[in-house]
Coordinates of C-alpha atoms in Angstrom, one line a residue:
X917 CA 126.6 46.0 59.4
X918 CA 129.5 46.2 57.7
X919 CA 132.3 43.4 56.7
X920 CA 135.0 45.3 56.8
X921 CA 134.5 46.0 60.6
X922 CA 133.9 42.9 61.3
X923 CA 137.3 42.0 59.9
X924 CA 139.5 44.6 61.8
X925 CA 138.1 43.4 64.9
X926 CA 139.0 39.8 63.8
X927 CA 142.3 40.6 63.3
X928 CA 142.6 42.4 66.6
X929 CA 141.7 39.6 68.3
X930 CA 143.6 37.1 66.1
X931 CA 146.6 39.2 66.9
X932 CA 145.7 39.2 70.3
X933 CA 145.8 35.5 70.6
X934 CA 149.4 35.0 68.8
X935 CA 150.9 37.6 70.8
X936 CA 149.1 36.1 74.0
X937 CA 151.1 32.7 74.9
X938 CA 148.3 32.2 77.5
X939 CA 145.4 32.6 75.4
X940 CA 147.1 30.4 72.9
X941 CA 147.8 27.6 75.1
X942 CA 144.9 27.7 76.6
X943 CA 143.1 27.6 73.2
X944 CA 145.1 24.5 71.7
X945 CA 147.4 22.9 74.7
X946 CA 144.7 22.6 77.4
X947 CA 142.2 20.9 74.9
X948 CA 144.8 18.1 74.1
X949 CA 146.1 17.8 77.5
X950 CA 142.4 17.5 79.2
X951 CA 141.3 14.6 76.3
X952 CA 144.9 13.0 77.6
X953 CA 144.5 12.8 80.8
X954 CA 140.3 12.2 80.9
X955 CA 141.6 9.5 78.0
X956 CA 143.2 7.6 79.6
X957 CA 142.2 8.4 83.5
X958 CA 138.7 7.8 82.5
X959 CA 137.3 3.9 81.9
X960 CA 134.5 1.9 82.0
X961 CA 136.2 -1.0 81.5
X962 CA 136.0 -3.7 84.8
X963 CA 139.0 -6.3 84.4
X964 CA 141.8 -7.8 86.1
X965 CA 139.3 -7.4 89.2
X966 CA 142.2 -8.3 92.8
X967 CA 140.9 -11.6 94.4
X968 CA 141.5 -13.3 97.5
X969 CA 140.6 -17.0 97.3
X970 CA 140.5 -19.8 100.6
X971 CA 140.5 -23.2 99.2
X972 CA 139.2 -25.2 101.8
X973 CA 138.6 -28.4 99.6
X974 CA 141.9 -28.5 98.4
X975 CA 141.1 -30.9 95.9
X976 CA 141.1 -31.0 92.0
X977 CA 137.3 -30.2 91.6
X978 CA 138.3 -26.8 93.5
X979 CA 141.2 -26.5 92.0
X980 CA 139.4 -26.7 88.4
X981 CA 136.7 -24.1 90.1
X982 CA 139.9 -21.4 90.4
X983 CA 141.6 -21.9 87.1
X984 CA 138.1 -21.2 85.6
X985 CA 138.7 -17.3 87.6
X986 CA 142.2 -17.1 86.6
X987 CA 141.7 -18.1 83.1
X988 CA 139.2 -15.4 82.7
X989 CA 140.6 -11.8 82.1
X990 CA 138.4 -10.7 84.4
X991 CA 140.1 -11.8 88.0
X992 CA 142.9 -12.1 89.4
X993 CA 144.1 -13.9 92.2
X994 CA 146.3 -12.3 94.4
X995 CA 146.6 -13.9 97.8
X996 CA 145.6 -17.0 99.4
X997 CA 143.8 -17.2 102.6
X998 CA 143.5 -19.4 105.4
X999 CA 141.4 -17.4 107.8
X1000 CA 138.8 -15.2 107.6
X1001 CA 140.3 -12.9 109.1
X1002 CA 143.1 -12.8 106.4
X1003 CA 140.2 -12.4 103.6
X1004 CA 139.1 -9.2 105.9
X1005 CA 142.1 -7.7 106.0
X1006 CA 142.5 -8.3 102.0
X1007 CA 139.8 -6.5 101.9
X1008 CA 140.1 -3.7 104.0
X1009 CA 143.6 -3.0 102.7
X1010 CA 142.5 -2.7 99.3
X1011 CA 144.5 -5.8 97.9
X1012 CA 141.4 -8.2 96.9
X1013 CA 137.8 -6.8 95.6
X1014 CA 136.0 -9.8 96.0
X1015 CA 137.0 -12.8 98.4
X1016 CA 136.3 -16.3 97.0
X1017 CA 135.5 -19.0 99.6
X1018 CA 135.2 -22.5 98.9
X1019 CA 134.1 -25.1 101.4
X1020 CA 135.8 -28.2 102.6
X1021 CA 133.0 -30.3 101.0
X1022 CA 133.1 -28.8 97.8
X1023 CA 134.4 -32.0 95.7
X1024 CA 132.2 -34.5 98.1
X1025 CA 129.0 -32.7 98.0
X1026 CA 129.5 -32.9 93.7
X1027 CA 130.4 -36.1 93.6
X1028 CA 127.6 -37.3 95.0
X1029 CA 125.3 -35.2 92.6
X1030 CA 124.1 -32.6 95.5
X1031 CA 123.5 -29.1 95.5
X1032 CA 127.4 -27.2 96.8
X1033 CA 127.6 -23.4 98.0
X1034 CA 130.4 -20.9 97.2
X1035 CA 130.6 -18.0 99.4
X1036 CA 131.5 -14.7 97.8
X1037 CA 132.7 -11.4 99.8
X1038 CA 132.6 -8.5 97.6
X1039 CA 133.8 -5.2 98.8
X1040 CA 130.4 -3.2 98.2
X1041 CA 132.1 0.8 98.8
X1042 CA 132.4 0.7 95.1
X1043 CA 129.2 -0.5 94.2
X1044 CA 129.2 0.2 90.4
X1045 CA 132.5 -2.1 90.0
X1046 CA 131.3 -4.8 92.6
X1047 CA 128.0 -5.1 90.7
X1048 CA 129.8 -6.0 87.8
X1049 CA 132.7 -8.2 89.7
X1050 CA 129.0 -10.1 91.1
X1051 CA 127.9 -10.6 87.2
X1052 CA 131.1 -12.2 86.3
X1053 CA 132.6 -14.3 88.9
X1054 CA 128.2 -15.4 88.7
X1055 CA 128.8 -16.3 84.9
X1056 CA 132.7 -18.2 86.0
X1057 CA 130.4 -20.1 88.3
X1058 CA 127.4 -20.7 86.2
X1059 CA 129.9 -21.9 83.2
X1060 CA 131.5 -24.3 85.5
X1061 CA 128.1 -26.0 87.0
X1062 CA 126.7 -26.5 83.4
X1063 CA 129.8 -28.3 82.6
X1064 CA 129.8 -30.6 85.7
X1065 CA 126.5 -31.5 85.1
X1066 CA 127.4 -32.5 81.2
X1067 CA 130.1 -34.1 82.6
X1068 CA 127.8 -36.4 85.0
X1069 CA 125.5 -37.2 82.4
X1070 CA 128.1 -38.6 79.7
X1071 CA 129.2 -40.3 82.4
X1072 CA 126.3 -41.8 83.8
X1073 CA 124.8 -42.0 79.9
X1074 CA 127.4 -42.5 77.5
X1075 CA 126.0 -40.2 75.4
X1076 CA 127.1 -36.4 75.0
X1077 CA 124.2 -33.8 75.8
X1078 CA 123.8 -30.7 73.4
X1079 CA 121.9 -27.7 75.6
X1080 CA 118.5 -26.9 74.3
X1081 CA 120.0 -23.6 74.0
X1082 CA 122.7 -21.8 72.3
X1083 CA 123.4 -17.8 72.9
X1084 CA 125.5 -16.5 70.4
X1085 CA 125.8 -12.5 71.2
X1086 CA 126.3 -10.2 68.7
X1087 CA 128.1 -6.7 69.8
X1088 CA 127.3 -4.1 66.9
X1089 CA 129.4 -0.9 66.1
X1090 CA 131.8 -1.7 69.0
X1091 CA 132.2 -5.4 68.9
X1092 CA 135.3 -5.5 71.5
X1093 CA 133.2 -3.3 74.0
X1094 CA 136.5 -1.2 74.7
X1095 CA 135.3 1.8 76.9
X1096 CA 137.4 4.3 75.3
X1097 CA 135.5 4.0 72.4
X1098 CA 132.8 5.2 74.2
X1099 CA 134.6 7.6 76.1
X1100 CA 136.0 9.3 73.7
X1101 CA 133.8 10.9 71.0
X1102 CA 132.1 11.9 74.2
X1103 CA 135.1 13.4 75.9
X1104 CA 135.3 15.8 73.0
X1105 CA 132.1 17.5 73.7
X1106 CA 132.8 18.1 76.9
X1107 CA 135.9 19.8 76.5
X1108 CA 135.0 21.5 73.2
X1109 CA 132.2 22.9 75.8
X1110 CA 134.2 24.1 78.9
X1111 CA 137.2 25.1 76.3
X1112 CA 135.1 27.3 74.0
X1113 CA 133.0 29.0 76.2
X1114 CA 136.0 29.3 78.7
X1115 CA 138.2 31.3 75.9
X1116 CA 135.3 33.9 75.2
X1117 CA 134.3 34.6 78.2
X1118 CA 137.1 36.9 78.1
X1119 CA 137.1 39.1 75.4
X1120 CA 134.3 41.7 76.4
X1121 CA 135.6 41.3 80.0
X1122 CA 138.8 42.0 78.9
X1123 CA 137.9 45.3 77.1
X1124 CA 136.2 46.8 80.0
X1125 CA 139.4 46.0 82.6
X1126 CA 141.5 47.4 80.1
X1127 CA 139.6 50.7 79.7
X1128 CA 139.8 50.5 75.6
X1129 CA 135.6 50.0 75.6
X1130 CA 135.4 53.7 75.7
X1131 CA 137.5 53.7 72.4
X1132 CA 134.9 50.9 70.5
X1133 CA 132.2 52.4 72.1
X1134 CA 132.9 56.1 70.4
X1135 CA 133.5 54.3 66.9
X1136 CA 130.9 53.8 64.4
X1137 CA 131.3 49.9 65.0
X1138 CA 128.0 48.1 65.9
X1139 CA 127.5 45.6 68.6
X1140 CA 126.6 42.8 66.2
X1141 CA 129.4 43.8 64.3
X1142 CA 131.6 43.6 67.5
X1143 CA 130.0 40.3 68.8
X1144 CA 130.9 38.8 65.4
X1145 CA 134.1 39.8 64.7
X1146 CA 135.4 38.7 68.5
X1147 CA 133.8 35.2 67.7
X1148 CA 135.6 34.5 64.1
X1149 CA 139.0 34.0 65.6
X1150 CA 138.0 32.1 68.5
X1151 CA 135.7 29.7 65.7
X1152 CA 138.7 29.5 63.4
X1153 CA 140.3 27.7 67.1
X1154 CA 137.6 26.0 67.9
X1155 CA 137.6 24.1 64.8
X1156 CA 141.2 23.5 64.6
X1157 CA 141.1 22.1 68.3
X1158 CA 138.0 19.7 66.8
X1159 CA 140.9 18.7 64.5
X1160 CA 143.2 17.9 66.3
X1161 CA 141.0 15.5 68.8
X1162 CA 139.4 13.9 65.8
X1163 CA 143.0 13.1 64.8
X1164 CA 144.2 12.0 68.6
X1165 CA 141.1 9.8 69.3
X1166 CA 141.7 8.2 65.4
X1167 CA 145.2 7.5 66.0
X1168 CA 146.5 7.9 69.4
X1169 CA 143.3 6.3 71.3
X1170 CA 142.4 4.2 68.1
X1171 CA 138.7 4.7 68.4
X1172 CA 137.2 4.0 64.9
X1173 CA 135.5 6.1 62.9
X1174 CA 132.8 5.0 60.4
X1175 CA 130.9 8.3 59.4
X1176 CA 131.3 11.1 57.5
X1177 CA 134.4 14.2 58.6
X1178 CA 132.0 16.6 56.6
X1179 CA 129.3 15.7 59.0
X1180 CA 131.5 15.7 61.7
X1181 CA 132.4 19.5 61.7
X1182 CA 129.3 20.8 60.0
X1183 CA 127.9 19.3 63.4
X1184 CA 130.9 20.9 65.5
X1185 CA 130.4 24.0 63.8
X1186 CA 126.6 24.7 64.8
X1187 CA 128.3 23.2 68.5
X1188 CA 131.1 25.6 68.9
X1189 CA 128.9 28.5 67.7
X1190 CA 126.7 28.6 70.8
X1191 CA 129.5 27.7 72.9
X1192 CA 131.5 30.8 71.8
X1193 CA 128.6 32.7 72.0
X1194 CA 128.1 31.4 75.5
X1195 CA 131.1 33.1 76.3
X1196 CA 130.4 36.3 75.0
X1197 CA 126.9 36.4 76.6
X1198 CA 129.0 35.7 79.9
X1199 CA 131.5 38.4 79.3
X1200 CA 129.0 40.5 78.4
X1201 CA 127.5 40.5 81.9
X1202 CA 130.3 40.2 84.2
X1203 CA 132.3 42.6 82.8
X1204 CA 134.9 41.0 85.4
X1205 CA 137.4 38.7 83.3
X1206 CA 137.9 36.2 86.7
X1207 CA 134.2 36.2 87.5
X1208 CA 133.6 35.7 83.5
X1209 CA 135.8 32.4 83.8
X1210 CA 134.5 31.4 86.7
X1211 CA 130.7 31.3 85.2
X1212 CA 132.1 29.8 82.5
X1213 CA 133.3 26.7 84.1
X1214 CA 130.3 26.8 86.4
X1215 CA 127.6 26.8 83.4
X1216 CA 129.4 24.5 80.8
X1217 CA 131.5 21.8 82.9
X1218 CA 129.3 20.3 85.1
X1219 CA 126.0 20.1 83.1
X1220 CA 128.2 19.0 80.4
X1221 CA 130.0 16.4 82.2
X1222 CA 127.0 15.1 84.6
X1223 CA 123.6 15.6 82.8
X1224 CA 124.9 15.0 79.1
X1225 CA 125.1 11.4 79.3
X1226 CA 128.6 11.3 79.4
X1227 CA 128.8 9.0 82.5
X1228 CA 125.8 8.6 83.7
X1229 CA 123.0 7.1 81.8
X1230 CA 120.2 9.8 81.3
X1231 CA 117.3 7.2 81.7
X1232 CA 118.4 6.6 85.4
X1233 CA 118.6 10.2 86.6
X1234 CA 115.5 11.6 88.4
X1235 CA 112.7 12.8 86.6
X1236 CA 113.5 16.9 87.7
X1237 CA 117.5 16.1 86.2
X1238 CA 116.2 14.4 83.2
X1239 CA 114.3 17.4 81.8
X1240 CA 117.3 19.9 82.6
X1241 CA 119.4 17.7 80.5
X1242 CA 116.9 19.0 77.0
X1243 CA 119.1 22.3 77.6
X1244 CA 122.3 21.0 77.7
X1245 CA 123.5 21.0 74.4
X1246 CA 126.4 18.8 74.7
X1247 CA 123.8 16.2 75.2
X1248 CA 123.2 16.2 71.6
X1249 CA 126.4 16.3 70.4
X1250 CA 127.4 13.6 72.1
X1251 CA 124.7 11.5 70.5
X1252 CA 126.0 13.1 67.4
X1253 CA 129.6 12.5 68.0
X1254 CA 129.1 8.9 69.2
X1255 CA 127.1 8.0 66.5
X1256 CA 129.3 9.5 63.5
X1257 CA 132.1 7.7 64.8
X1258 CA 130.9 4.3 65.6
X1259 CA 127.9 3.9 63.9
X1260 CA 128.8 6.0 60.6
X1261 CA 124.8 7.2 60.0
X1262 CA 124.5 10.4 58.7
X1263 CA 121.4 12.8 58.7
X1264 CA 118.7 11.2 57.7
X1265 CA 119.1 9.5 61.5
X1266 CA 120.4 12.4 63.1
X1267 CA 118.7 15.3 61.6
X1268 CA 116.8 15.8 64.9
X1269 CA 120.4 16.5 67.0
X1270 CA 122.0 18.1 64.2
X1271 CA 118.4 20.8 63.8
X1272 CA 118.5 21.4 67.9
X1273 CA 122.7 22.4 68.2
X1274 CA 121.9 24.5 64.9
X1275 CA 118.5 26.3 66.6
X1276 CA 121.2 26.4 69.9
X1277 CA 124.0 28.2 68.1
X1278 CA 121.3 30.3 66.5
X1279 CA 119.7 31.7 69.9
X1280 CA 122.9 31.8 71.8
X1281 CA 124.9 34.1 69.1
X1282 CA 121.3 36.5 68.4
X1283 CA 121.0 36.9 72.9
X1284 CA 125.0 37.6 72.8
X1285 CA 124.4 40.4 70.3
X1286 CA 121.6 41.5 71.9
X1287 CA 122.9 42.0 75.4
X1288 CA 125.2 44.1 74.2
X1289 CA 125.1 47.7 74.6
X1290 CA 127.7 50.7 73.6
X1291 CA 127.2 52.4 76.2
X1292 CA 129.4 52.6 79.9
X1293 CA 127.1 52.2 82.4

């Protein structure tokens, strides 16, 4: 194997790719576009929740019940109600989430030290987001009762009650709990995935539907040699795209970063490696540039995006799911990536992630050269 090879078809296919408006923007634009638009289209954060309240006490006890909601960040009341049938149609219309109804004997029934119900209607055909709108409009509630009852025992006492209890949480690494923070480190593995292996999955494809593999094939160049030198340009992108999506989630996204930038692409370099090679293998075998991309998006997007943890918690899935997610290798990089940037640990912690992307790289770039064969049929 010779370096010099290895070069020339490096710069053939860096040449390619500045002369190739295409290739270029799908190499650098689409990356930065994608984390845009999954940036800020994707959240995890539940606030502002619509809310459609019918006060049928009327008095200040429930009035003290709704500033408690509103005062919150968490709902917002948009319409009152007088009917039912004006909380259903809230509903159904999309206008209110949840559907606070208070009953006429709200204030009587505490005043005279007895047990008062609320009714709550939550729209359940988003059932993630009215899980969560249960939790907190249950805490509002809870908050309130605990400072009735205080209330009724000073009064009733004279004397102020301290609870037995005192929770003080403690949110570590992301203390505001901002879902982009959480989003994004992740985000960039799956597009570094579906990017890189999309932009190789090309270049062998490309050769044979433009009838110049007869030409490589009848020069001394070796398939290794060939594999290798169609990967350096696409690596040389790959890690300036990592760049610039460190640089938008530090400073256009704000997402904090606490580890180490050397770490960081050392970790993206054994990544991108197999992804590239990914590509190639892909190429390789299709021999069809449209069938190559389609394979592409097929084999890295949606393992990346549904069995990496991205989303969906991996502990949750079903047992079958949970052990295809050990070959998805954007599953390690997103623990990688998420704990560089928020938790700043280096390798002693994540040797183990850091070991499997390098063995992944490793296995995906020696089957790419393998596959290959000069030869036409």
């Amino acid at each position: 194997m010779k370096a010099s090879r290895i070069v020339a078809v490096a710069r053939k296919e860096f040449l390619h790719i500045l002369r190739d408006a295409r290739s270029l923007a799908m190499a650098i634009a689409i990356p930065m576009l994608m984390l845009v638009l999954f940036g800020y289209a994707l959240t995890l954060d539940v606030d502002q929740v619509p809310m459609a309240v019918w006060d049928q006490s009327g008095t200040p006890a429930s009035r003290a019940l709704l500033a408690d909601f509103q005062s919150s960040h968490y709902f917002l009341v948009r319409q009152r109600a007088w009917t039912y049938r004006e909380l259903e149609q809230a509903i159904d219309s999309r206008r209110a989430l949840v559907a606070l109804v208070i009953p006429a004997q709200f204030a009587e029934q505490l005043a005279s030290g007895r047990t008062t119900s609320l009714q709550l209607i939550v729209d359940g055909s988003d059932s993630n987001t009215a899980t969560i709108a249960i939790g907190y409009a249950t805490a509002v509630v809870q908050a309130y009762s605990r400072g009735v009852a205080l209330s009724e025992i000073r009064r009733r006492t004279g004397q102020e009650l301290t609870p037995p209890l005192d929770v003080e949480s403690r949110v570590w690494f992301n203390p505001e709990l901002e879902g982009k923070n959480f989003i994004i480190p992740g985000l960039i593995a799956v597009i570094m995935m579906v990017i890189a292996a999309t932009l190789t999955s090309g270049t062998i494809a490309r050769e044979w539907e433009r009838n110049t593999m007869e030409q490589l094939i009848s020069t001394p160049l070796q398939g290794r040699e060939l594999i290798l030198g169609k990967l350096i340009p696409y690596f040389a992108v790959g890690l300036f795209d990592v760049l610039l999506a460190f640089l938008m989630g530090k400073y256009l996204f704000a997402v904090p970063f606490r580890g180490s930038v050397a770490l960081l692409f050392l970790c993206a370099s054994f990544f991108l490696a197999g992804a590239l090679a990914l590509g190639i293998l892909i190429s390789t075998v299709a021999r069809n540039q449209l069938l190559a991309n389609q394979l592409a998006m097929l084999t890295t997007f949606l393992p990346s995006f549904l069995l990496s943890g991205f989303i969906f918690a991996i502990p949750n899935m079903p047992g079958p799911l949970r052990l295809v997610s050990y070959l998805v290798p954007a599953r390690y990089f997103m623990v990688l990536l998420r704990a560089i940037y928020l938790k700043g640990v280096g390798l002693e912690v994540l040797a183990g992630e850091a070991l499997l992307l390098l063995l992944f790289g490793v296995a995906l770039v020696l089957t790419a050269t393998a596959t290959f064969r000069k030869r036409l049929v």
